[in-house]
Amino acid sequence: RLDPDGSREVVERAKARFPRLTNLFVHAGDGRLLASAVRIPGRQVPDAWDRPWFQRVVRGGEAVVSDARIGHLVPVPLIVVAAPAAREGATPRAVVAASVSLREIQDHFQALPLQHGRTLVLMDGEGTTLARGRDAPPPEARADGIVSAKAPVAGTDWRVVAGLPRRESNTAS
């Protein structure tokens, strides 16, 4: 049996250990919110059944990373990382999820010690910039003197684009 009170205590303690998370929460397999580290004011507790990330976890039975979106529990731009838990056969009885704000991801990218002229950009599947390193120009302002490479982000349709000045590359001319 899933225990909402016990789950709330667990997610609150875990959230305290990982302060960069926007929230840590658990939904029942039918989408009902069982626990949230962030207290929800009022009686209107949103369920997750209509959220694409939740449906992908329940239907696919695997961990997923959501597209960037405005959170329902914490209304800021964020991503959700979710995984099935407490399975009954192929159906998860619960889904455990953590959200991270795009601001937190951007702050992390800004703090990377990139040397002058080197760039790092995180883009979603539609080419929208989610975060970029300090001094990195937007991808649409790509300079001719920059050599770049793209790498997929596992479990998503995102990619990381790294760039360095052509003079520093090992490419043949």
Short mmCIF file of C-alpha atoms in Angstrom, two decimals:
data_model
loop_
_atom_site.label_atom_id
_atom_site.label_comp_id
_atom_site.label_asym_id
_atom_site.label_seq_id
_atom_site.Cartn_x
_atom_site.Cartn_y
_atom_site.Cartn_z
CA ARG A 1 0.00 0.00 0.00
CA LEU A 2 1.32 3.45 -0.90
CA ASP A 3 1.47 5.74 2.10
CA PRO A 4 0.97 9.45 1.21
CA ASP A 5 2.09 10.67 4.65
CA GLY A 6 5.22 8.51 4.63
CA SER A 7 5.93 9.45 1.02
CA ARG A 8 5.66 13.15 1.82
CA GLU A 9 8.20 12.81 4.62
CA VAL A 10 10.59 10.92 2.33
CA VAL A 11 10.36 13.47 -0.51
CA GLU A 12 10.74 16.41 1.88
CA ARG A 13 13.92 14.88 3.36
CA ALA A 14 15.30 14.05 -0.09
CA LYS A 15 14.52 17.54 -1.41
CA ALA A 16 16.39 19.03 1.54
CA ARG A 17 19.45 17.00 0.50
CA PHE A 18 19.19 18.23 -3.10
CA PRO A 19 18.28 21.92 -2.88
CA ARG A 20 18.84 22.53 -6.60
CA LEU A 21 15.73 20.50 -7.38
CA THR A 22 12.63 22.62 -7.83
CA ASN A 23 10.47 19.83 -6.43
CA LEU A 24 10.44 16.12 -5.72
CA PHE A 25 7.07 14.36 -5.88
CA VAL A 26 5.22 11.05 -6.20
CA HIS A 27 2.05 10.33 -8.18
CA ALA A 28 -0.05 7.17 -7.97
CA GLY A 29 -0.31 5.14 -11.17
CA ASP A 30 -3.68 6.78 -11.88
CA GLY A 31 -2.13 10.28 -11.72
CA ARG A 32 -3.23 11.32 -8.22
CA LEU A 33 -0.59 13.30 -6.36
CA LEU A 34 0.54 11.29 -3.33
CA ALA A 35 3.34 13.52 -2.07
CA SER A 36 5.18 16.71 -2.91
CA ALA A 37 8.18 18.28 -1.21
CA VAL A 38 6.65 21.66 -2.07
CA ARG A 39 3.52 22.37 -0.06
CA ILE A 40 0.49 23.01 -2.24
CA PRO A 41 -1.81 25.76 -0.95
CA GLY A 42 -5.54 25.19 -0.95
CA ARG A 43 -7.43 22.02 -1.69
CA GLN A 44 -6.94 21.93 -5.46
CA VAL A 45 -4.25 19.26 -5.89
CA PRO A 46 -3.43 18.68 -9.57
CA ASP A 47 -3.11 15.18 -10.89
CA ALA A 48 -0.65 14.21 -13.62
CA TRP A 49 -2.69 11.98 -15.90
CA ASP A 50 -2.90 14.59 -18.67
CA ARG A 51 0.83 15.35 -18.69
CA PRO A 52 2.83 13.80 -21.55
CA TRP A 53 5.80 12.88 -19.30
CA PHE A 54 3.47 10.96 -16.93
CA GLN A 55 1.75 9.12 -19.77
CA ARG A 56 5.12 8.15 -21.27
CA VAL A 57 6.27 6.67 -17.92
CA VAL A 58 3.03 4.73 -17.37
CA ARG A 59 2.76 3.45 -20.95
CA GLY A 60 6.44 2.82 -21.59
CA GLY A 61 7.46 1.71 -18.10
CA GLU A 62 10.78 3.55 -18.33
CA ALA A 63 12.32 6.74 -16.99
CA VAL A 64 11.69 9.87 -19.06
CA VAL A 65 12.78 13.50 -19.26
CA SER A 66 10.01 15.93 -20.14
CA ASP A 67 10.12 18.75 -22.60
CA ALA A 68 10.64 22.16 -21.03
CA ARG A 69 7.31 23.39 -19.66
CA ILE A 70 5.71 25.55 -16.99
CA GLY A 71 5.27 23.43 -13.86
CA HIS A 72 1.84 22.78 -12.36
CA LEU A 73 3.04 22.46 -8.75
CA VAL A 74 5.73 25.14 -9.06
CA PRO A 75 4.77 27.52 -11.91
CA VAL A 76 8.20 28.22 -13.40
CA PRO A 77 9.86 26.95 -16.62
CA LEU A 78 11.29 23.53 -15.79
CA ILE A 79 11.90 19.95 -16.85
CA VAL A 80 10.66 16.82 -15.11
CA VAL A 81 12.65 13.62 -14.74
CA ALA A 82 10.30 10.75 -13.87
CA ALA A 83 10.50 6.99 -13.38
CA PRO A 84 8.08 4.18 -12.56
CA ALA A 85 8.08 2.77 -9.04
CA ALA A 86 6.22 0.14 -7.02
CA ARG A 87 5.18 -1.94 -10.04
CA GLU A 88 2.31 -4.39 -10.19
CA GLY A 89 3.22 -6.44 -13.22
CA ALA A 90 3.88 -4.09 -16.13
CA THR A 91 1.90 -1.22 -14.60
CA PRO A 92 3.60 1.21 -12.22
CA ARG A 93 1.65 1.74 -9.00
CA ALA A 94 3.52 5.00 -8.59
CA VAL A 95 5.68 7.46 -10.50
CA VAL A 96 8.54 9.23 -8.74
CA ALA A 97 9.56 12.54 -10.28
CA ALA A 98 11.90 15.47 -9.76
CA SER A 99 11.69 18.84 -11.42
CA VAL A 100 14.57 21.18 -12.17
CA SER A 101 14.04 24.78 -13.22
CA LEU A 102 15.55 25.98 -16.47
CA ARG A 103 17.06 28.82 -14.39
CA GLU A 104 19.00 26.23 -12.35
CA ILE A 105 20.23 24.53 -15.54
CA GLN A 106 21.19 27.92 -17.01
CA ASP A 107 23.07 28.84 -13.81
CA HIS A 108 24.96 25.55 -14.04
CA PHE A 109 25.93 26.20 -17.66
CA GLN A 110 26.98 29.78 -16.79
CA ALA A 111 29.29 28.45 -14.05
CA LEU A 112 31.20 26.11 -16.37
CA PRO A 113 34.83 27.22 -16.70
CA LEU A 114 34.89 27.56 -20.47
CA GLN A 115 37.97 29.20 -21.96
CA HIS A 116 37.49 32.33 -24.04
CA GLY A 117 35.79 31.59 -27.35
CA ARG A 118 34.57 28.13 -26.38
CA THR A 119 30.82 27.57 -26.25
CA LEU A 120 28.35 25.07 -24.88
CA VAL A 121 24.62 25.18 -25.64
CA LEU A 122 21.78 22.85 -24.59
CA MET A 123 18.93 22.70 -27.12
CA ASP A 124 15.63 20.85 -27.15
CA GLY A 125 14.36 18.79 -30.08
CA GLU A 126 12.84 21.84 -31.76
CA GLY A 127 16.11 23.77 -31.60
CA THR A 128 15.12 26.06 -28.72
CA THR A 129 18.04 27.03 -26.52
CA LEU A 130 17.43 25.80 -22.97
CA ALA A 131 20.78 26.88 -21.54
CA ARG A 132 24.13 28.15 -22.72
CA GLY A 133 27.55 28.70 -21.24
CA ARG A 134 28.92 32.08 -20.31
CA ASP A 135 29.68 34.24 -23.36
CA ALA A 136 28.15 31.69 -25.74
CA PRO A 137 26.31 33.42 -28.57
CA PRO A 138 22.87 32.08 -29.43
CA PRO A 139 23.12 29.26 -32.01
CA GLU A 140 21.44 31.43 -34.64
CA ALA A 141 24.34 33.92 -34.31
CA ARG A 142 26.94 31.26 -35.07
CA ALA A 143 30.22 32.79 -36.13
CA ASP A 144 32.20 31.53 -39.12
CA GLY A 145 35.29 31.17 -36.93
CA ILE A 146 33.64 28.54 -34.69
CA VAL A 147 33.82 24.79 -35.22
CA SER A 148 30.94 23.00 -33.52
CA ALA A 149 29.84 19.47 -32.78
CA LYS A 150 26.46 18.15 -31.63
CA ALA A 151 25.85 15.29 -29.21
CA PRO A 152 22.47 13.81 -28.25
CA VAL A 153 21.30 13.86 -24.62
CA ALA A 154 20.31 10.29 -23.70
CA GLY A 155 16.62 9.70 -23.12
CA THR A 156 15.56 12.95 -24.82
CA ASP A 157 15.44 14.54 -28.24
CA TRP A 158 17.77 17.26 -26.92
CA ARG A 159 21.33 17.92 -27.95
CA VAL A 160 24.39 19.65 -26.61
CA VAL A 161 26.29 21.81 -29.08
CA ALA A 162 29.93 22.47 -28.21
CA GLY A 163 32.00 24.97 -30.11
CA LEU A 164 35.56 26.18 -30.16
CA PRO A 165 37.45 28.71 -32.23
CA ARG A 166 38.58 27.25 -35.55
CA ARG A 167 42.19 28.17 -34.75
CA GLU A 168 42.04 25.73 -31.77
CA SER A 169 40.51 22.82 -33.66
CA ASN A 170 42.45 19.87 -35.00
CA THR A 171 40.55 19.83 -38.28
CA ALA A 172 42.46 19.65 -41.53
CA SER A 173 42.29 22.77 -43.68
#
